[in-house]
Amino acid sequence: DADPFTTTAEGMTYFMRVIDVKKPVAGIEMHAWGDDRVTLYLQGVRDGRRVGGSGFNDVACEWIESPGLRKGENLVAMAVENKFGPGVAICTIDIRYKDGTTETISGDAKWRAMRTDKEVPRDWHTRRPSGREWKPVRMLGGVPLAPWTQMDW
């Protein structure tokens, strides 16, 4: 959007991040937040728990804690619905490796986003993002980012 802080971007936006894991994973914890509603997928499966409501003042969050990632290519996807006003999506992925090291993935240039008025394929969250409709995400700043300052996880 021209100015995501003031313009309305109502509708669905789809986000995808490919994570290339090079060593064995002990576990992960993922958090996703969206204004107004978010659905989080790992490896094409919605394997999380929803916390909070779906309004601006109610944090709409999902989390997944599982060994879920495997060596090689992994897909993290979010479907974010914005019903009114400016919208935003935030995701953090904390990876614990079996060798004791950790890694945190958040907003970066590897995320892709797609907004469309057309119906998306039912399995959109199971395929690597490709095609012109998938664009690099627009980074707006760090967390907390006004007016979205009430995240707590």
mmCIF file of N, CA and C in Angstrom, residues 17 23 27 34 44 47-48 58 65 78 87 109 123 128-129 136 142 150 153:
data_model
loop_
_atom_site.group_PDB
_atom_site.id
_atom_site.type_symbol
_atom_site.label_atom_id
_atom_site.label_comp_id
_atom_site.label_asym_id
_atom_site.label_seq_id
_atom_site.Cartn_x
_atom_site.Cartn_y
_atom_site.Cartn_z
ATOM 1 N N ARG A 17 7.283 -17.964 3.976
ATOM 2 C CA ARG A 17 8.732 -17.897 4.239
ATOM 3 C C ARG A 17 9.284 -19.300 4.085
ATOM 4 N N LYS A 23 20.757 -28.376 9.988
ATOM 5 C CA LYS A 23 21.125 -29.343 11.021
ATOM 6 C C LYS A 23 19.881 -29.795 11.783
ATOM 7 N N GLY A 27 13.394 -28.484 18.496
ATOM 8 C CA GLY A 27 12.045 -27.959 18.634
ATOM 9 C C GLY A 27 11.966 -26.531 18.130
ATOM 10 N N GLY A 34 -1.653 -10.759 13.799
ATOM 11 C CA GLY A 34 -2.170 -10.025 12.652
ATOM 12 C C GLY A 34 -3.313 -9.119 13.043
ATOM 13 N N GLY A 44 2.458 -26.735 5.637
ATOM 14 C CA GLY A 44 1.130 -26.884 5.062
ATOM 15 C C GLY A 44 0.048 -27.307 6.033
ATOM 16 N N ASP A 47 -1.264 -26.273 12.681
ATOM 17 C CA ASP A 47 -0.986 -27.103 13.843
ATOM 18 C C ASP A 47 -0.742 -26.229 15.062
ATOM 19 N N GLY A 48 -1.540 -25.187 15.206
ATOM 20 C CA GLY A 48 -1.311 -24.256 16.306
ATOM 21 C C GLY A 48 -2.535 -24.071 17.162
ATOM 22 N N ASP A 58 -7.719 -6.512 20.650
ATOM 23 C CA ASP A 58 -7.547 -7.899 21.078
ATOM 24 C C ASP A 58 -6.446 -8.509 20.227
ATOM 25 N N GLU A 65 4.287 -25.037 18.922
ATOM 26 C CA GLU A 65 5.509 -25.529 19.551
ATOM 27 C C GLU A 65 5.612 -27.005 19.222
ATOM 28 N N MET A 78 1.290 -17.712 6.463
ATOM 29 C CA MET A 78 0.274 -17.014 7.247
ATOM 30 C C MET A 78 -0.783 -16.466 6.299
ATOM 31 N N GLY A 87 -3.385 -2.474 8.187
ATOM 32 C CA GLY A 87 -3.168 -3.830 8.685
ATOM 33 C C GLY A 87 -1.699 -4.150 8.798
ATOM 34 N N ALA A 109 14.011 -10.078 4.355
ATOM 35 C CA ALA A 109 13.772 -9.999 2.911
ATOM 36 C C ALA A 109 13.361 -11.335 2.293
ATOM 37 N N ASP A 123 -4.568 -25.239 -1.624
ATOM 38 C CA ASP A 123 -3.286 -25.708 -1.088
ATOM 39 C C ASP A 123 -2.176 -24.666 -1.218
ATOM 40 N N ARG A 128 5.882 -23.765 -2.444
ATOM 41 C CA ARG A 128 6.864 -22.674 -2.434
ATOM 42 C C ARG A 128 6.286 -21.485 -3.209
ATOM 43 N N PRO A 129 6.429 -20.248 -2.699
ATOM 44 C CA PRO A 129 5.872 -19.093 -3.403
ATOM 45 C C PRO A 129 6.607 -18.843 -4.722
ATOM 46 N N PRO A 136 8.105 -9.307 -2.529
ATOM 47 C CA PRO A 136 8.820 -9.155 -1.254
ATOM 48 C C PRO A 136 7.947 -8.360 -0.273
ATOM 49 N N GLY A 142 10.530 -2.030 13.570
ATOM 50 C CA GLY A 142 10.680 -3.030 14.616
ATOM 51 C C GLY A 142 9.446 -3.121 15.495
ATOM 52 N N GLN A 150 0.453 -3.529 21.555
ATOM 53 C CA GLN A 150 -0.097 -4.352 22.629
ATOM 54 C C GLN A 150 0.211 -5.840 22.490
ATOM 55 N N TRP A 153 3.817 -11.857 23.964
ATOM 56 C CA TRP A 153 4.023 -13.299 23.941
ATOM 57 C C TRP A 153 5.352 -13.663 24.480
#
